[in-house]
Short mmCIF file of C-alpha atoms in Angstrom, two decimals:
data_model
loop_
_atom_site.label_atom_id
_atom_site.label_comp_id
_atom_site.label_asym_id
_atom_site.label_seq_id
_atom_site.Cartn_x
_atom_site.Cartn_y
_atom_site.Cartn_z
CA MET A 179 33.37 143.80 320.81
CA GLY A 180 36.88 142.64 321.57
CA ILE A 181 40.40 143.99 321.86
CA VAL A 182 43.19 142.96 319.50
CA LEU A 183 46.86 143.47 320.36
CA ASN A 184 48.63 143.89 317.02
CA GLY A 185 52.27 143.33 316.16
CA GLY A 186 53.71 142.09 319.45
CA THR A 187 55.95 139.12 320.19
CA ILE A 188 54.26 136.58 322.43
CA VAL A 189 56.52 134.97 325.01
CA THR A 190 55.51 131.99 327.13
CA ALA A 191 57.57 129.57 329.20
CA ALA A 192 57.95 127.41 326.09
CA ASP A 193 57.62 129.62 322.99
CA GLN A 194 58.42 132.98 321.43
CA TYR A 195 56.65 134.06 318.25
CA GLN A 196 55.02 137.05 316.60
CA ALA A 197 51.21 137.01 316.45
CA ASP A 198 48.17 139.07 317.30
CA VAL A 199 46.07 138.35 320.38
CA ARG A 200 42.32 138.81 320.50
CA ILE A 201 40.60 139.36 323.85
CA GLU A 202 36.87 139.06 324.36
CA GLY A 203 35.42 139.59 327.82
CA GLU A 204 37.85 138.22 330.39
CA ARG A 205 39.55 135.63 328.20
CA ILE A 206 41.95 135.26 325.32
CA VAL A 207 39.84 133.89 322.46
CA ALA A 208 42.25 133.80 319.51
CA ILE A 209 45.91 134.06 318.58
CA GLY A 210 47.07 134.46 314.99
CA CYS A 211 47.03 136.81 312.03
CA ASP A 212 44.10 138.77 310.66
CA ILE A 213 41.92 137.94 313.66
CA LYS A 214 40.37 141.38 314.12
CA GLN A 215 36.59 141.39 313.85
CA PRO A 216 34.22 144.29 313.07
CA GLY A 217 33.90 146.55 316.08
CA ASP A 218 37.10 145.38 317.76
CA GLN A 219 39.50 147.88 319.30
CA ALA A 220 43.00 147.47 317.88
CA ILE A 221 46.04 148.40 319.97
CA ASP A 222 49.42 148.63 318.24
CA VAL A 223 52.11 146.90 320.29
CA ASP A 224 54.75 146.66 317.60
CA GLY A 225 58.24 146.12 319.04
CA CYS A 226 56.91 144.95 322.39
CA PHE A 227 56.85 141.59 324.13
CA LEU A 228 53.57 140.17 325.36
CA PHE A 229 54.15 138.36 328.66
CA PRO A 230 51.58 136.55 330.75
CA GLY A 231 50.80 138.65 333.79
CA GLY A 232 53.36 138.23 336.52
CA ILE A 233 52.46 136.08 339.52
CA ASP A 234 54.09 136.91 342.85
CA PRO A 235 53.33 134.04 345.24
CA HIS A 236 54.96 135.63 348.29
CA THR A 237 53.62 138.92 349.66
CA HIS A 238 52.75 140.24 353.11
CA PHE A 239 50.22 143.07 352.84
CA ASP A 240 48.61 144.59 355.93
CA LEU A 241 50.44 142.11 358.18
CA PRO A 242 50.35 143.02 361.90
CA MET A 243 53.76 143.15 363.55
CA GLY A 244 53.53 144.10 367.22
CA ASP A 245 52.10 147.58 367.56
CA PHE A 246 52.07 148.34 363.82
CA SER A 247 51.50 146.67 360.44
CA THR A 248 53.43 146.47 357.20
CA SER A 249 53.39 149.84 355.43
CA ASP A 250 51.71 148.45 352.30
CA ASP A 251 48.13 147.27 352.57
CA PHE A 252 46.30 145.55 349.71
CA PHE A 253 45.40 148.88 348.11
CA SER A 254 48.89 150.37 347.89
CA GLY A 255 50.74 147.08 347.49
CA THR A 256 48.69 145.77 344.60
CA LYS A 257 48.70 149.15 342.87
CA ALA A 258 52.50 148.94 342.90
CA ALA A 259 52.33 145.33 341.74
CA VAL A 260 50.21 145.95 338.66
CA LEU A 261 52.29 148.94 337.58
CA GLY A 262 55.31 146.66 337.70
CA GLY A 263 53.65 143.98 335.55
CA THR A 264 52.30 141.63 338.22
CA THR A 265 48.61 140.74 337.87
CA THR A 266 48.25 138.03 340.53
CA ILE A 267 49.55 137.80 344.08
CA LEU A 268 49.32 135.15 346.76
CA ASP A 269 49.43 136.67 350.21
CA PHE A 270 49.95 134.92 353.52
CA ALA A 271 46.76 134.92 355.53
CA THR A 272 47.91 134.22 359.08
CA GLN A 273 46.30 132.24 361.84
CA PHE A 274 47.54 133.76 365.09
CA LYS A 275 47.64 131.92 368.40
CA GLY A 276 44.18 130.82 369.53
CA GLU A 277 42.51 131.32 366.15
CA THR A 278 41.05 128.70 363.84
CA LEU A 279 42.22 128.64 360.24
CA LYS A 280 38.78 129.83 359.16
CA GLU A 281 39.06 132.84 361.47
CA GLY A 282 42.50 133.73 360.13
CA LEU A 283 41.29 133.41 356.56
CA ALA A 284 38.22 135.56 357.24
CA ASN A 285 40.47 138.30 358.64
CA TRP A 286 42.48 138.41 355.40
CA HIS A 287 39.41 138.41 353.22
CA LEU A 288 38.32 141.57 355.04
CA LYS A 289 41.74 143.16 354.52
CA ALA A 290 41.66 142.51 350.76
CA LYS A 291 37.99 142.99 349.89
CA ASP A 292 37.49 145.70 347.24
CA LYS A 293 41.09 146.89 347.75
CA SER A 294 43.14 144.83 345.31
CA TYR A 295 44.21 146.05 341.87
CA VAL A 296 45.27 142.49 340.98
CA ASP A 297 43.68 139.07 341.36
CA TYR A 298 44.68 137.45 344.62
CA GLY A 299 44.69 134.22 346.57
CA PHE A 300 45.89 133.21 350.00
CA HIS A 301 48.29 130.74 351.49
CA MET A 302 47.30 129.91 355.07
CA ALA A 303 50.10 130.50 357.58
CA ILE A 304 49.74 128.18 360.58
CA THR A 305 51.25 129.20 363.91
CA ASP A 306 49.10 127.23 366.37
CA TRP A 307 48.97 123.50 365.72
CA ASN A 308 46.57 120.85 367.04
CA GLU A 309 44.34 118.09 365.70
CA ALA A 310 41.46 120.45 364.98
CA ILE A 311 43.74 122.64 362.87
CA ALA A 312 44.91 119.57 360.96
CA ASN A 313 41.31 118.72 360.12
CA GLU A 314 40.68 122.31 359.01
CA MET A 315 43.41 122.08 356.38
CA LYS A 316 41.30 119.72 354.31
CA VAL A 317 38.26 121.96 354.72
CA LEU A 318 40.14 125.02 353.44
CA ILE A 319 41.33 123.09 350.41
CA GLU A 320 37.88 121.75 349.54
CA GLU A 321 35.66 124.69 350.51
CA ASP A 322 37.80 127.82 350.26
CA GLY A 323 40.26 127.09 347.46
CA VAL A 324 43.23 127.56 349.78
CA SER A 325 45.55 124.75 348.71
CA SER A 326 48.84 125.88 350.25
CA PHE A 327 49.96 126.40 353.83
CA LYS A 328 52.98 128.02 355.44
CA LEU A 329 54.84 127.03 358.58
CA TYR A 330 57.83 128.72 360.15
CA MET A 331 60.92 126.99 361.51
CA ALA A 332 62.08 130.40 362.80
CA TYR A 333 60.82 133.19 365.09
CA LYS A 334 60.96 131.32 368.38
CA ASN A 335 58.13 132.09 370.85
CA SER A 336 55.92 133.60 368.15
CA LEU A 337 55.59 131.92 364.75
CA GLN A 338 57.93 128.93 365.07
CA VAL A 339 56.51 125.39 365.10
CA ASP A 340 58.36 122.27 366.20
CA ASP A 341 59.32 119.32 364.02
CA GLN A 342 56.37 117.20 365.11
CA ALA A 343 53.90 119.89 364.07
CA LEU A 344 55.65 120.36 360.74
CA LEU A 345 55.71 116.61 360.09
CA GLN A 346 52.02 116.29 360.86
CA ALA A 347 51.16 119.30 358.69
CA LEU A 348 53.14 117.86 355.80
CA ARG A 349 51.40 114.52 356.21
CA GLN A 350 47.96 116.13 356.33
CA ALA A 351 48.69 118.30 353.29
CA GLY A 352 50.01 115.34 351.34
CA GLU A 353 46.85 113.37 352.01
CA SER A 354 44.50 116.28 351.25
CA GLY A 355 45.96 117.90 348.14
CA GLY A 356 47.84 120.71 349.85
CA LEU A 357 51.35 122.10 349.41
CA VAL A 358 53.28 123.15 352.50
CA CYS A 359 55.55 126.19 352.19
CA VAL A 360 58.27 126.45 354.83
CA HIS A 361 60.46 129.28 356.13
CA CYS A 362 63.68 127.35 356.70
CA GLU A 363 65.88 128.78 359.44
CA ASN A 364 66.77 127.04 362.71
CA GLY A 365 64.90 129.32 365.11
CA ASP A 366 66.51 127.88 368.25
CA ILE A 367 70.02 128.64 367.01
CA VAL A 368 68.98 132.12 365.82
CA TYR A 369 67.43 132.84 369.24
CA ASP A 370 70.67 131.84 370.96
CA LEU A 371 72.94 133.80 368.60
CA VAL A 372 70.81 136.95 368.85
CA HIS A 373 71.01 136.93 372.64
CA GLU A 374 74.74 136.19 372.61
CA HIS A 375 75.37 139.23 370.42
CA LEU A 376 73.16 141.49 372.54
CA LYS A 377 74.88 140.34 375.74
CA GLN A 378 78.17 141.47 374.22
CA GLY A 379 76.73 144.89 373.36
CA LYS A 380 76.59 144.13 369.65
CA THR A 381 73.35 145.90 368.80
CA THR A 382 73.76 147.44 365.33
CA PRO A 383 72.26 146.13 362.06
CA LYS A 384 75.52 144.51 360.97
CA TYR A 385 74.96 141.81 363.58
CA HIS A 386 71.66 140.74 362.03
CA PRO A 387 73.28 138.50 359.37
CA LEU A 388 75.78 137.18 361.92
CA SER A 389 72.89 135.98 364.08
CA ARG A 390 71.35 134.12 361.12
CA PRO A 391 74.35 132.63 359.25
CA PRO A 392 73.89 130.46 356.14
CA GLU A 393 74.37 127.31 358.20
CA VAL A 394 71.08 127.82 360.07
CA GLU A 395 69.22 128.01 356.75
CA GLU A 396 71.06 125.05 355.27
CA GLU A 397 70.34 122.88 358.33
CA ALA A 398 66.66 123.80 358.46
CA THR A 399 66.22 123.26 354.70
CA GLN A 400 67.71 119.79 354.93
CA ARG A 401 65.56 119.02 357.98
CA ALA A 402 62.39 120.18 356.24
CA ILE A 403 63.25 118.02 353.22
CA THR A 404 63.78 115.02 355.49
CA LEU A 405 60.41 115.60 357.18
CA ALA A 406 58.70 115.91 353.79
CA GLN A 407 60.31 112.67 352.65
CA ILE A 408 59.11 110.86 355.79
CA ALA A 409 55.61 112.30 355.32
CA GLY A 410 55.58 111.39 351.63
CA ALA A 411 54.52 114.94 350.84
CA PRO A 412 55.60 117.75 348.51
CA LEU A 413 57.46 120.75 349.95
CA TYR A 414 57.96 124.33 348.79
CA VAL A 415 60.94 126.18 350.31
CA VAL A 416 60.36 129.93 350.45
CA HIS A 417 62.96 132.69 349.95
CA LEU A 418 66.01 130.42 349.58
CA SER A 419 69.10 132.59 349.96
CA CYS A 420 72.31 130.55 350.20
CA SER A 421 74.37 127.91 348.43
CA GLY A 422 74.07 125.28 351.17
CA ALA A 423 70.27 125.37 351.10
CA LEU A 424 70.36 125.23 347.30
CA GLN A 425 72.57 122.15 347.47
CA ALA A 426 70.08 120.47 349.80
CA VAL A 427 67.27 121.14 347.31
CA THR A 428 69.45 119.95 344.42
CA ASN A 429 70.22 116.67 346.18
CA ALA A 430 66.54 116.15 347.00
CA LYS A 431 65.48 116.70 343.40
CA LEU A 432 68.17 114.30 342.17
CA LYS A 433 66.62 111.69 344.47
CA GLY A 434 63.27 112.28 342.79
CA LEU A 435 61.68 114.01 345.79
CA GLU A 436 58.95 116.51 345.08
CA ILE A 437 60.75 119.55 346.44
CA TYR A 438 60.30 123.05 345.02
CA ALA A 439 61.99 126.33 345.93
CA GLU A 440 61.84 130.04 345.31
CA THR A 441 64.37 132.79 345.64
CA CYS A 442 63.94 136.58 345.54
CA PRO A 443 65.60 139.51 343.73
CA GLN A 444 67.25 140.72 346.95
CA TYR A 445 69.31 137.54 347.19
CA LEU A 446 70.28 137.76 343.52
CA LEU A 447 71.26 141.44 343.49
CA LEU A 448 72.14 142.60 347.02
CA ASN A 449 74.71 141.29 349.49
CA ASP A 450 75.68 141.52 353.15
CA SER A 451 77.95 144.55 352.65
CA TYR A 452 74.77 146.67 352.77
CA TYR A 453 74.55 146.05 356.53
CA SER A 454 77.62 148.21 357.00
CA ALA A 455 75.93 151.27 355.45
CA GLU A 456 76.53 154.58 357.15
CA GLY A 457 74.68 155.22 360.38
CA PHE A 458 71.56 153.13 360.84
CA ASN A 459 70.96 152.68 357.10
CA GLY A 460 71.82 149.00 357.32
CA ALA A 461 68.40 148.54 358.94
CA LYS A 462 66.81 149.00 355.52
CA TYR A 463 68.18 145.58 354.57
CA VAL A 464 67.17 143.67 357.69
CA ILE A 465 65.22 140.78 356.23
CA SER A 466 65.12 137.08 357.04
CA PRO A 467 66.93 135.17 355.79
CA PRO A 468 69.45 138.01 355.61
CA LEU A 469 71.46 139.12 352.61
CA ARG A 470 74.41 136.81 352.03
CA PRO A 471 78.06 137.27 351.02
CA ILE A 472 78.28 138.11 347.33
CA GLN A 473 79.62 134.69 346.28
CA HIS A 474 76.17 133.16 346.86
CA GLN A 475 74.64 135.26 344.08
CA GLU A 476 76.11 133.47 341.08
CA ILE A 477 75.23 130.11 342.62
CA LEU A 478 71.59 131.20 342.97
CA TRP A 479 71.51 132.47 339.39
CA SER A 480 72.83 129.08 338.33
CA GLY A 481 70.04 127.45 340.33
CA LEU A 482 67.50 129.45 338.34
CA ASN A 483 69.17 128.68 335.03
CA THR A 484 69.28 124.94 335.68
CA GLY A 485 65.72 124.70 337.01
CA VAL A 486 66.63 123.76 340.57
CA LEU A 487 64.96 126.98 341.71
CA ASP A 488 61.42 127.17 340.40
CA VAL A 489 60.13 130.67 341.18
CA VAL A 490 61.32 134.23 341.71
CA ALA A 491 59.00 135.81 344.28
CA THR A 492 59.53 138.94 346.37
CA ASP A 493 58.63 138.32 350.02
CA HIS A 494 57.29 141.88 349.83
CA CYS A 495 57.04 142.84 353.50
CA ALA A 496 57.52 146.59 353.61
CA PHE A 497 58.30 148.73 356.64
CA ASN A 498 59.16 152.41 356.64
CA TYR A 499 62.70 153.32 357.62
CA LYS A 500 61.40 156.18 359.74
CA GLY A 501 58.87 155.22 362.37
CA GLN A 502 59.11 151.44 361.91
CA LYS A 503 62.63 150.17 361.14
CA ASP A 504 64.07 152.68 363.62
CA LYS A 505 62.22 150.97 366.47
CA GLY A 506 65.34 148.83 366.62
CA ILE A 507 67.90 151.63 366.63
CA HIS A 508 69.33 150.36 369.93
CA ASP A 509 68.69 146.64 369.35
CA PHE A 510 68.93 145.01 365.91
CA SER A 511 66.57 142.22 366.98
CA LYS A 512 63.75 144.77 367.27
CA ILE A 513 64.11 145.96 363.66
CA PRO A 514 61.04 144.64 361.80
CA ASN A 515 62.20 142.13 359.20
CA GLY A 516 61.24 142.81 355.62
CA ALA A 517 61.59 145.00 352.54
CA ALA A 518 59.59 146.00 349.46
CA GLY A 519 59.95 144.48 346.00
CA VAL A 520 56.61 143.77 344.32
CA GLU A 521 56.84 146.78 341.98
CA THR A 522 60.42 146.19 340.85
CA ARG A 523 60.61 142.38 340.51
CA MET A 524 59.79 142.02 336.82
CA GLY A 525 62.07 144.83 335.66
CA LEU A 526 65.01 143.71 337.77
CA ILE A 527 64.86 140.07 336.69
CA TYR A 528 64.41 141.02 333.03
CA THR A 529 67.34 143.45 333.22
CA HIS A 530 69.78 141.47 335.33
CA GLY A 531 68.67 138.02 334.26
CA VAL A 532 67.61 138.10 330.61
CA LEU A 533 69.69 141.00 329.31
CA SER A 534 72.80 139.79 331.16
CA GLY A 535 72.47 136.34 329.58
CA LYS A 536 71.88 134.53 332.86
CA LEU A 537 68.34 133.55 331.85
CA THR A 538 66.51 133.05 328.58
CA ILE A 539 63.38 135.10 328.02
CA ASN A 540 61.35 131.88 328.37
CA ASP A 541 63.03 131.23 331.73
CA PHE A 542 61.95 134.72 332.75
CA VAL A 543 58.30 133.95 332.04
CA ALA A 544 58.49 130.57 333.77
CA LEU A 545 60.11 132.01 336.89
CA THR A 546 57.94 135.11 337.22
CA SER A 547 54.59 133.59 336.21
CA THR A 548 54.11 130.10 334.79
CA ASN A 549 55.76 127.94 337.43
CA ALA A 550 53.90 129.66 340.25
CA ALA A 551 50.62 129.16 338.38
CA LYS A 552 51.37 125.45 338.03
CA LEU A 553 52.48 124.93 341.62
CA PHE A 554 49.64 126.86 343.23
CA GLY A 555 46.63 125.62 341.29
CA LEU A 556 46.10 128.45 338.81
CA PHE A 557 47.37 127.02 335.51
CA PRO A 558 46.29 127.30 332.69
CA ARG A 559 43.84 129.98 333.77
CA LYS A 560 46.85 132.07 334.76
CA GLY A 561 50.52 131.93 333.81
CA THR A 562 50.35 131.65 330.04
CA ILE A 563 49.05 133.30 326.87
CA ALA A 564 46.72 130.83 325.20
CA PRO A 565 43.10 130.67 324.01
CA GLY A 566 40.86 130.08 327.01
CA SER A 567 43.28 131.57 329.53
CA ASP A 568 42.49 134.73 331.44
CA ALA A 569 43.54 137.78 329.46
CA ASP A 570 46.22 138.79 331.96
CA ILE A 571 48.74 140.28 329.57
CA VAL A 572 51.71 142.57 330.08
CA VAL A 573 52.80 144.62 327.08
CA TRP A 574 56.51 145.02 327.79
CA ASP A 575 58.45 147.67 325.91
CA PRO A 576 62.15 146.66 325.94
CA ARG A 577 63.17 150.07 324.58
CA GLN A 578 62.32 151.84 327.84
CA SER A 579 65.02 152.43 330.43
CA THR A 580 64.75 153.89 333.93
CA VAL A 581 66.71 154.18 337.16
CA ILE A 582 64.86 153.05 340.27
CA LYS A 583 64.12 155.86 342.71
CA ALA A 584 61.98 155.49 345.81
CA GLU A 585 60.19 158.78 345.17
CA GLU A 586 58.96 157.54 341.78
CA LEU A 587 57.61 154.19 342.97
CA HIS A 588 54.02 153.57 344.06
CA GLN A 589 54.56 151.25 347.01
CA GLN A 590 53.81 152.92 350.33
CA VAL A 591 57.26 152.89 351.89
CA ASP A 592 59.88 155.60 352.32
CA TYR A 593 62.79 153.81 350.63
CA THR A 594 63.61 151.04 348.18
CA PRO A 595 66.50 148.58 348.64
CA TYR A 596 67.14 148.95 344.90
CA GLU A 597 67.75 152.70 344.86
CA GLY A 598 69.85 153.58 341.81
CA PHE A 599 69.50 150.21 340.07
CA LYS A 600 69.06 150.37 336.31
CA ARG A 601 65.84 148.86 334.99
CA SER A 602 65.49 148.11 331.27
CA GLY A 603 62.04 147.53 329.85
CA GLN A 604 58.68 148.64 331.20
CA ALA A 605 55.13 147.37 331.49
CA ILE A 606 53.54 150.05 329.32
CA HIS A 607 50.12 148.37 329.12
CA VAL A 608 48.67 145.79 331.51
CA PHE A 609 45.45 143.84 331.09
CA LEU A 610 43.71 142.08 333.96
CA ARG A 611 41.12 139.57 332.80
CA GLY A 612 40.67 141.55 329.59
CA LYS A 613 40.37 144.95 331.21
CA GLN A 614 43.14 147.44 330.53
CA VAL A 615 44.26 148.63 333.96
CA VAL A 616 47.58 150.24 332.97
CA GLN A 617 47.92 152.45 329.90
CA ASP A 618 51.18 154.06 328.80
CA GLY A 619 52.75 153.16 332.13
CA GLN A 620 50.03 154.87 334.16
CA LEU A 621 47.21 153.41 336.22
CA LYS A 622 44.06 153.68 334.12
CA GLU A 623 41.50 152.55 336.69
CA ASP A 624 40.98 154.28 340.04
CA LYS A 625 38.79 151.47 341.37
CA PRO A 626 40.51 148.16 342.19
CA ALA A 627 39.23 145.34 339.96
CA GLY A 628 41.01 142.32 341.46
CA ILE A 629 39.04 139.26 342.53
CA TYR A 630 39.69 136.39 344.92
CA LEU A 631 41.02 133.23 343.27
CA SER A 632 39.86 129.87 344.54
CA ARG A 633 42.73 127.53 343.67
CA LYS A 634 42.84 123.88 342.68
CA PRO A 635 44.40 121.24 344.98
CA PHE A 636 48.06 120.32 344.52
CA LEU A 637 48.12 117.17 342.42
CA LYS A 638 51.78 116.51 341.72
CA ARG A 639 51.91 119.28 339.14
CA LYS A 640 55.50 119.08 337.99
CA VAL A 641 56.85 122.40 336.77
CA GLY A 642 58.96 122.84 333.69
#
């Protein structure tokens, strides 16, 4: 017995056409007309788009930050994700100082086990570098299906690694089939600027972006590209936010270097004026890199449209305004960095990208699903609608229209940075490996059904 989705318009990164989709078990088994078989359940999706399930390759669920953790764990965060049309996430398992990579990975497996409403994989964030860790990278790729690694050029005295460590990690990844993801900000300059502002009594949220100006991101992005070129390795730049960093990526791609980059909805839709919100409300937008002046937005949209930027992720790293963000009420540097976005990503990019004419509907699928699947070893199992692929399908009704309100979202955080934003279209039905988990916009299954995804090595999988 199978399921047939009748009357929808299938959209992939390359095509758009009307056809029925037949699901049997966990996979798509047929696409065409008159494919229903005796005993099949037929679901009418006339007037709707059928998108491959969204893939968000940048989340931080249940991440410890000092004396508390991010407000969304895998249970609440992935519930929000699937209701928004995302069926796969890649979270950052983190190796803290003194741990092996295996120990860090084991910790994240415990956090996610039996708690995820979507399928999930892990990048491995490396904060403590030595020869033994370098050797472990290959082991994680071959034995654990973890084929991507993250290093930070920011957060001095905690997460930041030096150039030698980053170069060696890039070299090791390049030799072993791994892809290194890098947070590109010059942590030494940020450290100095933060302390200069605090010495002058400048403690409010509006000084957060001034302590992390675009130049520190541009410089670090160019430096990371140079290190990747020397190592002969691919590089993935996370949460790119400004025109200078985009130009560095553009120049690298024109040289034929294997450089990839993501941006996030916050950098496309919000700007640094939010830091001047009344009272302490600017703290809601303290993220790193920070929101930029509004003129950077159109340049980033252009980067998506031209294919210089490969992915729209969220960097979902949620903290409550009350009880977490307000820890920094007297010192902006103590405001935990991060905001929520996993539930709203698909709707915002469809509304403000596709419907505004900035992106084609095929671009939308590529940026929210297909390219991430290709880069992170999941394609064609994930990221497309085709026979043999997992039946991760989002039935998207473009006739729906809502206004985003924090009280109506499912993420476990007391505000949303997109309060009041219009959202056109809705994931009315969502299928995860053939199982309907969202029906009529509501969660159908109380028990999380997501599984861990062991990913293929990075083998120069060009996107596009």
